[in-house]
Coordinates of C-alpha atoms in Angstrom, one line a residue:
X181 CA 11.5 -29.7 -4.5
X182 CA 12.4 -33.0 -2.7
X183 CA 9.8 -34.3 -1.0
X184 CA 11.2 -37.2 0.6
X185 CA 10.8 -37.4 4.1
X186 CA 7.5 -36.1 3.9
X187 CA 5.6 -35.4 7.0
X188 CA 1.8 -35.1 7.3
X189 CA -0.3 -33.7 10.1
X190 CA -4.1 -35.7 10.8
X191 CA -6.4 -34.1 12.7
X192 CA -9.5 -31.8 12.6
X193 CA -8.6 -27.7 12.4
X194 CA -11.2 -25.5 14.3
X195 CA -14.4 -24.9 12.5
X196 CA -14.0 -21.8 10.1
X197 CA -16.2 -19.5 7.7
X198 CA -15.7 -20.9 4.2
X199 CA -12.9 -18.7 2.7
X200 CA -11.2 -17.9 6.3
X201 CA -7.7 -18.6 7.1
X202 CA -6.7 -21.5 8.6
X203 CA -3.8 -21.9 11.1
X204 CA -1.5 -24.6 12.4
X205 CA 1.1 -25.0 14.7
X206 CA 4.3 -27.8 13.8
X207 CA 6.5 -28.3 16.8
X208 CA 10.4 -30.1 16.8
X209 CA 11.3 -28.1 13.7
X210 CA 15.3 -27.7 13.5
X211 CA 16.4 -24.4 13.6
X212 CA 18.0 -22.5 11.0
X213 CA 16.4 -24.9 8.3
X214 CA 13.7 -23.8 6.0
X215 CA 10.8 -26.3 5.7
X216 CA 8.4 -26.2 2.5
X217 CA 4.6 -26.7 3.5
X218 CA 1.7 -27.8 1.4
X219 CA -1.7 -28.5 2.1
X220 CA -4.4 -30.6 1.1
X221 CA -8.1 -31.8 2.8
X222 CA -10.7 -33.9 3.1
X223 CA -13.9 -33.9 4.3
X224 CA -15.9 -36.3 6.2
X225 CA -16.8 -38.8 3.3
X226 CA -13.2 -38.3 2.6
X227 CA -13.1 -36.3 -0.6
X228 CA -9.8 -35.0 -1.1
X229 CA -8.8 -31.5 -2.3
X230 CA -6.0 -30.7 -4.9
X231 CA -2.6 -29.7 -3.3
X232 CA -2.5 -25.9 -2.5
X233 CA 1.0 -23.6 -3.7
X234 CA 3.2 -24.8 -1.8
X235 CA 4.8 -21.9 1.1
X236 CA 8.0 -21.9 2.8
X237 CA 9.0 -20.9 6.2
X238 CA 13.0 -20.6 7.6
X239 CA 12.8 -21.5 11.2
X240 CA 14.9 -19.5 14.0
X241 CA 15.6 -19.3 17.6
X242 CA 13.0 -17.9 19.6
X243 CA 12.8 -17.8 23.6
X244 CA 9.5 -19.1 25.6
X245 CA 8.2 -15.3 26.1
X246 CA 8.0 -14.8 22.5
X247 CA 6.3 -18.7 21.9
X248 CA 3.6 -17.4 24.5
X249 CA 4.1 -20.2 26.3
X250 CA 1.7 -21.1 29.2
X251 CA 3.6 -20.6 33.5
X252 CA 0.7 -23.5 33.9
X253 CA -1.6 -26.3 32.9
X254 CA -5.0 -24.7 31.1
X255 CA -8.1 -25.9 29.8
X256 CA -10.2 -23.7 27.7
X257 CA -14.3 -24.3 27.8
X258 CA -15.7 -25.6 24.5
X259 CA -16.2 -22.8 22.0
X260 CA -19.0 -22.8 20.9
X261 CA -21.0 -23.9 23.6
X262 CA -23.7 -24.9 24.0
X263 CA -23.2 -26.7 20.3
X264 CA -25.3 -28.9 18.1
X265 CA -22.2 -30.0 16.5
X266 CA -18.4 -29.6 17.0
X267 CA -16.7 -27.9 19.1
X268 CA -13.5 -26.5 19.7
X269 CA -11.2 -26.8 22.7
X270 CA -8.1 -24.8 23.7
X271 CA -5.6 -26.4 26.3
X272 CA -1.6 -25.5 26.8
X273 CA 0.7 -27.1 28.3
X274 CA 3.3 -25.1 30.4
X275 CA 6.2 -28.6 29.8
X276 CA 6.9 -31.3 27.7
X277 CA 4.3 -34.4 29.2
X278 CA 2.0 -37.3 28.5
X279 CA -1.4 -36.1 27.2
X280 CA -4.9 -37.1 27.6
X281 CA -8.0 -35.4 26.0
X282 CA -11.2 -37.0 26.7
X283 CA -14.8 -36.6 26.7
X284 CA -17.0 -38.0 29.3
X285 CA -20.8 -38.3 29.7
X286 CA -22.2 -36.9 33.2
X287 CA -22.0 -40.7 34.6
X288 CA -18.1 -41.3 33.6
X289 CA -18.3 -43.0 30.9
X290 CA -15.3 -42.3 28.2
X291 CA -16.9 -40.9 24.8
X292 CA -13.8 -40.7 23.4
X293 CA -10.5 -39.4 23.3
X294 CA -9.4 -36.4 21.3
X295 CA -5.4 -36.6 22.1
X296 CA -3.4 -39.1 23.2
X297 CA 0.7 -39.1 23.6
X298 CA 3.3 -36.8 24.6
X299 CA 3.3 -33.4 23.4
X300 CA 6.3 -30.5 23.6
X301 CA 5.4 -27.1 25.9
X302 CA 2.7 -24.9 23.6
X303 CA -0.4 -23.9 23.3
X304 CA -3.4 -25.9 21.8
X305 CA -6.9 -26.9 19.5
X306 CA -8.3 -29.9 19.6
X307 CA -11.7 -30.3 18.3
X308 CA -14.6 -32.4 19.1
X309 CA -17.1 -33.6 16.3
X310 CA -20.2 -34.5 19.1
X311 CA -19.4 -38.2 18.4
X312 CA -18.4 -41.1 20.2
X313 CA -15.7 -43.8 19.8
X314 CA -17.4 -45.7 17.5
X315 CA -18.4 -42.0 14.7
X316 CA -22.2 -42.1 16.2
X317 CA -23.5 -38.7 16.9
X318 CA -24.1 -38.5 20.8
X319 CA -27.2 -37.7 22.4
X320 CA -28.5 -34.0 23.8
X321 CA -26.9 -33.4 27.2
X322 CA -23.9 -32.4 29.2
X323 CA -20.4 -33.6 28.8
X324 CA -16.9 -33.4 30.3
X325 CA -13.9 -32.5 28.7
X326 CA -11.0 -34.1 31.0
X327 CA -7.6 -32.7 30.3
X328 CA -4.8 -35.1 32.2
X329 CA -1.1 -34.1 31.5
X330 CA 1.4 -36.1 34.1
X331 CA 0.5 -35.5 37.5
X332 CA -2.5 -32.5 36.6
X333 CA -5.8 -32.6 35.4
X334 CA -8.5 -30.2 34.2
X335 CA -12.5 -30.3 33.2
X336 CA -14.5 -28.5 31.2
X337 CA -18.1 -28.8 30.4
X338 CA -19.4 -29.0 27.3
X339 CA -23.4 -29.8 26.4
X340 CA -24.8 -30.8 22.9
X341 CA -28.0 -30.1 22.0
X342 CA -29.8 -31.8 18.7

């Protein structure tokens, strides 16, 4: 295989059993073009894994019913929740926009952001780790999830407790 023109995807999957399957979605593939995908991970410290076998998949036309593809702007609640650790979110996004995923404490404050940029129509996961900007673990209490895409916005709440 050539791998030049590698691409990678950074981010944190949903929490899983050990030994579950583990799904992602790639968007702006060509169509009619078969792509080669191969995975590696890390954890936190980062220790990295040995490449898996690598897969293929041949990309084809499909219209926005079959994608699933959201009629409007949605913001799942944390799952779990509450959490003493991560947690995952589920948004979608009915159009092509600008994204923002935050967390805020209950007085406003920005704990971080989770997404940030413009993202093609689909569905979804982000995950939050129940730490702030700076990698400290937050404190026990409620949060808000703030979903901003263009013009439209969404909250969740979320609460940790240690």
């Amino acid at each position: 295989l050539n791998w030049d023109g590698t691409g990678y995807i950074v981010g944190e999957p949903g929490p899983v059993d050990g030994g579950q399957p583990q799904s992602f979605r790639v968007a702006n593939l060509g169509v009619g073009y078969t792509y080669y995908f191969a995975m590696k991970t890390s954890d936190e410290w980062p220790n990295w894994s040995t490449i898996s076998n690598t897969t293929f998949a041949q990309t084809s036309l499909v219209s926005g019913a079959e994608l699933n593809l959201p009629a409007r702007l949605e913001l799942g609640p944390g799952n779990p929740n509450p959490t003493n650790a991560a947690t995952r979110i589920d948004y979608a996004l009915p159009a092509e926009t600008a994204v923002t995923l935050d967390v805020h404490d209950v007085g406003g404050r920005r704990v971080t952001t989770l997404v940030s940029g413009t993202l093609p129509a689909g569905r979804y996961q982000a995950v939050w780790n129940g730490r702030d900007e700076s990698g400290r673990d937050v404190v026990s209490g409620v949060y808000f999830i703030r979903l901003v895409a263009g013009r439209e916005s969404r909250n969740q709440k979320v609460m940790i407790r240690r």
